[in-house]
Amino acid sequence: MAQFGGNPFFSCRNCQNPLAQRDDLISKKFVTKSGAGYMFSHAMNIIVGQKEDRKLMTGVFSIADIFCSNCGEVLGWKYVRAYDISQKYKEGKFIIERAKIAKEY
């Protein structure tokens, strides 16, 4: 993790573009295609792709893939809509694959 405006942040492993601040990290307990994933309340320097409905482990969601705005690397996704009321807390949040972000050290 590096410093961004005095706050620790996570960056793209490919190009070191800042992606999310440590203060915006909600959970490290998500599963992605490549393994562990982190949930963030906000993300920066990303491009949000087209939304589509996808069946994930916890149900069906409308999600949009997110990409690094600098190098175009697919980073994870943004939850646009949760169809199950118990999953509504995920709406508007970002999942970034652990393998796609720089180490925290």
Coordinates of N, CA and C in Angstrom, one line a residue:
M1 N 0.8 -1.2 0.0 CA 0.0 0.0 0.0 C 0.9 1.2 0.0
A2 N 0.6 2.2 -0.8 CA 1.3 3.4 -0.9 C 0.6 4.5 -0.2
Q3 N 1.1 5.7 -0.3 CA 0.4 6.9 0.3 C -0.2 7.7 -0.8
F4 N -1.4 8.2 -0.6 CA -2.1 9.0 -1.6 C -2.7 10.2 -0.8
G5 N -2.1 11.3 -0.9 CA -2.7 12.5 -0.1 C -2.6 12.2 1.4
G6 N -1.6 11.5 1.8 CA -1.4 11.2 3.2 C -2.2 9.9 3.7
N7 N -3.0 9.4 2.8 CA -3.8 8.2 3.1 C -3.2 7.0 2.4
P8 N -3.2 5.8 3.0 CA -2.8 4.6 2.3 C -3.8 4.3 1.2
F9 N -3.3 3.7 0.0 CA -4.2 3.4 -1.0 C -3.7 2.1 -1.7
F10 N -4.6 1.5 -2.5 CA -4.4 0.4 -3.3 C -4.2 0.8 -4.8
S11 N -3.3 0.2 -5.5 CA -3.1 0.6 -6.9 C -3.1 -0.6 -7.8
C12 N -3.2 -0.3 -9.1 CA -3.2 -1.3 -10.2 C -1.8 -2.0 -10.2
R13 N -1.8 -3.3 -10.1 CA -0.6 -4.0 -10.1 C 0.2 -3.9 -11.4
N14 N -0.6 -3.6 -12.5 CA 0.0 -3.5 -13.8 C 0.7 -2.2 -14.1
C15 N 0.1 -1.1 -13.6 CA 0.6 0.2 -13.9 C 0.8 1.2 -12.8
Q16 N 0.4 0.8 -11.5 CA 0.5 1.5 -10.3 C -0.4 2.7 -10.3
N17 N -1.5 2.7 -11.1 CA -2.5 3.8 -11.0 C -3.3 3.6 -9.7
P18 N -3.5 4.7 -8.9 CA -4.2 4.6 -7.7 C -5.7 4.2 -8.0
L19 N -6.2 3.2 -7.2 CA -7.6 2.7 -7.4 C -8.5 2.9 -6.3
A20 N -8.0 2.8 -5.1 CA -8.9 3.0 -3.9 C -8.1 3.3 -2.7
Q21 N -8.7 4.1 -1.8 CA -8.1 4.4 -0.5 C -8.4 3.3 0.5
R22 N -7.4 3.2 1.4 CA -7.6 2.2 2.5 C -8.9 2.4 3.3
D23 N -9.2 3.7 3.5 CA -10.4 4.0 4.3 C -11.7 3.5 3.6
D24 N -11.6 3.3 2.3 CA -12.8 2.8 1.6 C -13.0 1.3 1.5
L25 N -12.0 0.6 2.1 CA -12.0 -0.9 2.1 C -13.1 -1.3 3.1
I26 N -14.0 -2.1 2.6 CA -15.1 -2.6 3.5 C -14.9 -4.1 3.9
S27 N -14.4 -4.9 3.0 CA -14.2 -6.3 3.3 C -13.1 -7.0 2.4
K28 N -12.5 -7.9 3.0 CA -11.5 -8.7 2.3 C -12.0 -10.2 2.0
K29 N -13.3 -10.4 2.2 CA -13.8 -11.7 2.2 C -14.6 -12.1 1.0
F30 N -14.3 -11.6 -0.2 CA -15.0 -11.9 -1.4 C -14.2 -12.8 -2.3
V31 N -14.9 -13.6 -3.1 CA -14.3 -14.5 -4.0 C -14.5 -14.1 -5.4
T32 N -13.4 -14.1 -6.2 CA -13.4 -13.7 -7.6 C -12.9 -14.8 -8.5
K33 N -12.8 -14.6 -9.8 CA -12.3 -15.6 -10.7 C -10.9 -16.0 -10.3
S34 N -10.1 -15.0 -9.9 CA -8.7 -15.3 -9.6 C -8.4 -15.6 -8.1
G35 N -9.4 -15.6 -7.3 CA -9.2 -15.9 -5.9 C -9.8 -14.8 -5.0
A36 N -9.1 -14.3 -4.1 CA -9.6 -13.3 -3.1 C -10.0 -12.0 -3.8
G37 N -11.0 -11.4 -3.3 CA -11.4 -10.0 -3.7 C -11.7 -9.1 -2.6
Y38 N -11.5 -7.9 -2.8 CA -11.8 -6.9 -1.8 C -13.0 -6.0 -2.2
M39 N -13.8 -5.7 -1.2 CA -15.0 -4.8 -1.5 C -14.6 -3.4 -1.0
F40 N -14.9 -2.4 -1.9 CA -14.6 -1.0 -1.6 C -15.9 -0.2 -1.7
S41 N -16.1 0.8 -0.9 CA -17.2 1.7 -1.0 C -17.0 2.7 -2.2
H42 N -15.8 3.0 -2.5 CA -15.5 3.9 -3.6 C -14.3 3.4 -4.4
A43 N -14.2 3.8 -5.6 CA -13.0 3.4 -6.4 C -12.7 4.6 -7.3
M44 N -11.5 4.8 -7.7 CA -11.1 6.0 -8.5 C -10.2 5.5 -9.7
N45 N -10.1 6.3 -10.7 CA -9.3 6.0 -11.9 C -9.7 4.7 -12.5
I46 N -11.0 4.5 -12.6 CA -11.5 3.3 -13.2 C -12.5 3.7 -14.3
I47 N -12.8 2.7 -15.2 CA -13.8 2.9 -16.2 C -14.8 1.8 -15.9
V48 N -16.1 2.2 -15.9 CA -17.2 1.2 -15.6 C -17.7 0.8 -17.0
G49 N -17.8 -0.6 -17.2 CA -18.3 -1.1 -18.4 C -19.8 -1.2 -18.5
Q50 N -20.3 -1.9 -19.5 CA -21.7 -2.1 -19.6 C -22.3 -3.0 -18.5
K51 N -23.4 -2.7 -18.0 CA -24.0 -3.5 -17.0 C -24.7 -4.7 -17.6
E52 N -24.7 -5.8 -16.9 CA -25.3 -7.1 -17.3 C -25.7 -7.9 -16.1
D53 N -26.7 -8.7 -16.2 CA -27.1 -9.6 -15.1 C -26.2 -10.8 -15.1
R54 N -25.7 -11.2 -13.9 CA -24.8 -12.3 -13.8 C -25.2 -13.1 -12.5
K55 N -25.1 -14.4 -12.6 CA -25.3 -15.2 -11.4 C -24.0 -15.4 -10.7
L56 N -23.9 -14.9 -9.5 CA -22.7 -15.0 -8.7 C -23.0 -16.0 -7.6
M57 N -22.1 -16.2 -6.7 CA -22.2 -17.2 -5.6 C -23.4 -16.9 -4.7
T58 N -23.7 -15.6 -4.5 CA -24.7 -15.1 -3.5 C -26.0 -14.7 -4.2
G59 N -26.2 -15.0 -5.5 CA -27.4 -14.7 -6.2 C -27.2 -14.0 -7.5
V60 N -28.3 -13.5 -8.1 CA -28.2 -12.8 -9.4 C -28.1 -11.3 -9.1
F61 N -27.2 -10.7 -9.8 CA -27.0 -9.2 -9.7 C -26.9 -8.6 -11.1
S62 N -27.2 -7.3 -11.1 CA -26.8 -6.5 -12.3 C -25.5 -5.9 -11.9
I63 N -24.4 -6.3 -12.7 CA -23.1 -5.8 -12.4 C -22.4 -5.2 -13.7
A64 N -21.4 -4.4 -13.5 CA -20.6 -3.9 -14.6 C -19.1 -4.1 -14.3
D65 N -18.4 -4.7 -15.3 CA -17.0 -4.9 -15.1 C -16.3 -3.5 -14.9
I66 N -15.2 -3.5 -14.2 CA -14.5 -2.2 -14.0 C -13.0 -2.5 -14.5
F67 N -12.5 -1.4 -15.1 CA -11.2 -1.5 -15.8 C -10.3 -0.3 -15.3
C68 N -9.0 -0.5 -15.2 CA -8.1 0.5 -14.9 C -8.1 1.6 -16.0
S69 N -8.3 2.9 -15.6 CA -8.4 3.9 -16.6 C -7.1 4.2 -17.3
N70 N -6.0 3.7 -16.8 CA -4.6 4.0 -17.4 C -4.2 2.8 -18.3
C71 N -4.3 1.6 -17.9 CA -3.8 0.5 -18.7 C -4.9 -0.4 -19.3
G72 N -6.2 -0.2 -18.8 CA -7.3 -1.0 -19.3 C -7.4 -2.4 -18.7
E73 N -6.6 -2.8 -17.7 CA -6.7 -4.1 -17.1 C -8.1 -4.2 -16.4
V74 N -8.7 -5.4 -16.6 CA -10.0 -5.7 -16.0 C -9.6 -6.0 -14.5
L75 N -10.3 -5.2 -13.6 CA -10.0 -5.2 -12.2 C -11.0 -6.0 -11.4
G76 N -12.2 -6.0 -11.8 CA -13.3 -6.7 -11.0 C -14.6 -6.2 -11.5
W77 N -15.5 -5.8 -10.6 CA -16.8 -5.3 -11.0 C -17.4 -4.4 -10.0
K78 N -18.5 -3.7 -10.5 CA -19.3 -2.8 -9.6 C -20.7 -3.5 -9.5
Y79 N -21.2 -3.6 -8.3 CA -22.6 -4.0 -8.1 C -23.5 -2.9 -8.5
V80 N -24.4 -3.0 -9.5 CA -25.3 -2.0 -9.9 C -26.7 -2.3 -9.2
R81 N -27.1 -3.5 -9.2 CA -28.4 -3.9 -8.6 C -28.4 -5.3 -8.0
A82 N -28.9 -5.4 -6.9 CA -29.1 -6.7 -6.2 C -30.6 -7.1 -6.3
Y83 N -30.9 -8.3 -6.7 CA -32.3 -8.7 -6.9 C -32.8 -9.3 -5.6
D84 N -31.9 -9.8 -4.7 CA -32.3 -10.3 -3.4 C -32.2 -9.2 -2.4
I85 N -33.2 -9.0 -1.6 CA -33.3 -7.9 -0.6 C -32.1 -8.0 0.4
S86 N -31.7 -9.2 0.7 CA -30.6 -9.4 1.7 C -29.3 -9.0 1.1
Q87 N -29.2 -8.8 -0.2 CA -27.9 -8.4 -0.8 C -27.9 -7.0 -1.2
K88 N -28.9 -6.2 -0.9 CA -29.0 -4.8 -1.3 C -27.8 -3.9 -0.8
Y89 N -27.2 -4.3 0.3 CA -26.0 -3.6 0.8 C -24.9 -3.5 -0.2
K90 N -24.8 -4.4 -1.2 CA -23.7 -4.4 -2.1 C -23.9 -3.4 -3.2
E91 N -25.1 -2.9 -3.4 CA -25.3 -2.0 -4.5 C -24.4 -0.7 -4.5
G92 N -23.8 -0.4 -5.6 CA -22.9 0.7 -5.6 C -21.5 0.5 -5.2
K93 N -21.2 -0.7 -4.7 CA -19.9 -1.1 -4.2 C -19.1 -1.7 -5.3
F94 N -17.8 -1.7 -5.0 CA -16.8 -2.2 -6.0 C -16.1 -3.4 -5.5
I95 N -15.9 -4.5 -6.3 CA -15.1 -5.6 -6.0 C -13.8 -5.6 -6.9
I96 N -12.7 -5.6 -6.2 CA -11.4 -5.6 -7.0 C -10.7 -6.8 -6.6
E97 N -10.3 -7.6 -7.7 CA -9.5 -8.8 -7.5 C -8.2 -8.6 -6.8
R98 N -7.9 -9.3 -5.7 CA -6.6 -9.1 -5.0 C -5.4 -9.3 -5.9
A99 N -5.5 -10.2 -6.9 CA -4.4 -10.4 -7.8 C -4.2 -9.2 -8.7
K100 N -5.1 -8.3 -8.8 CA -5.0 -7.2 -9.7 C -4.5 -5.9 -9.1
I101 N -4.3 -5.9 -7.7 CA -3.9 -4.7 -7.1 C -2.5 -4.9 -6.4
A102 N -1.8 -3.8 -6.3 CA -0.4 -3.9 -5.7 C -0.5 -4.3 -4.3
K103 N 0.6 -4.9 -3.9 CA 0.7 -5.4 -2.5 C 0.5 -4.2 -1.5
E104 N 0.1 -4.6 -0.3 CA -0.2 -3.6 0.7 C 1.1 -3.1 1.4
Y105 N 2.3 -3.6 1.0 CA 3.5 -3.2 1.8 C 4.2 -2.0 1.2

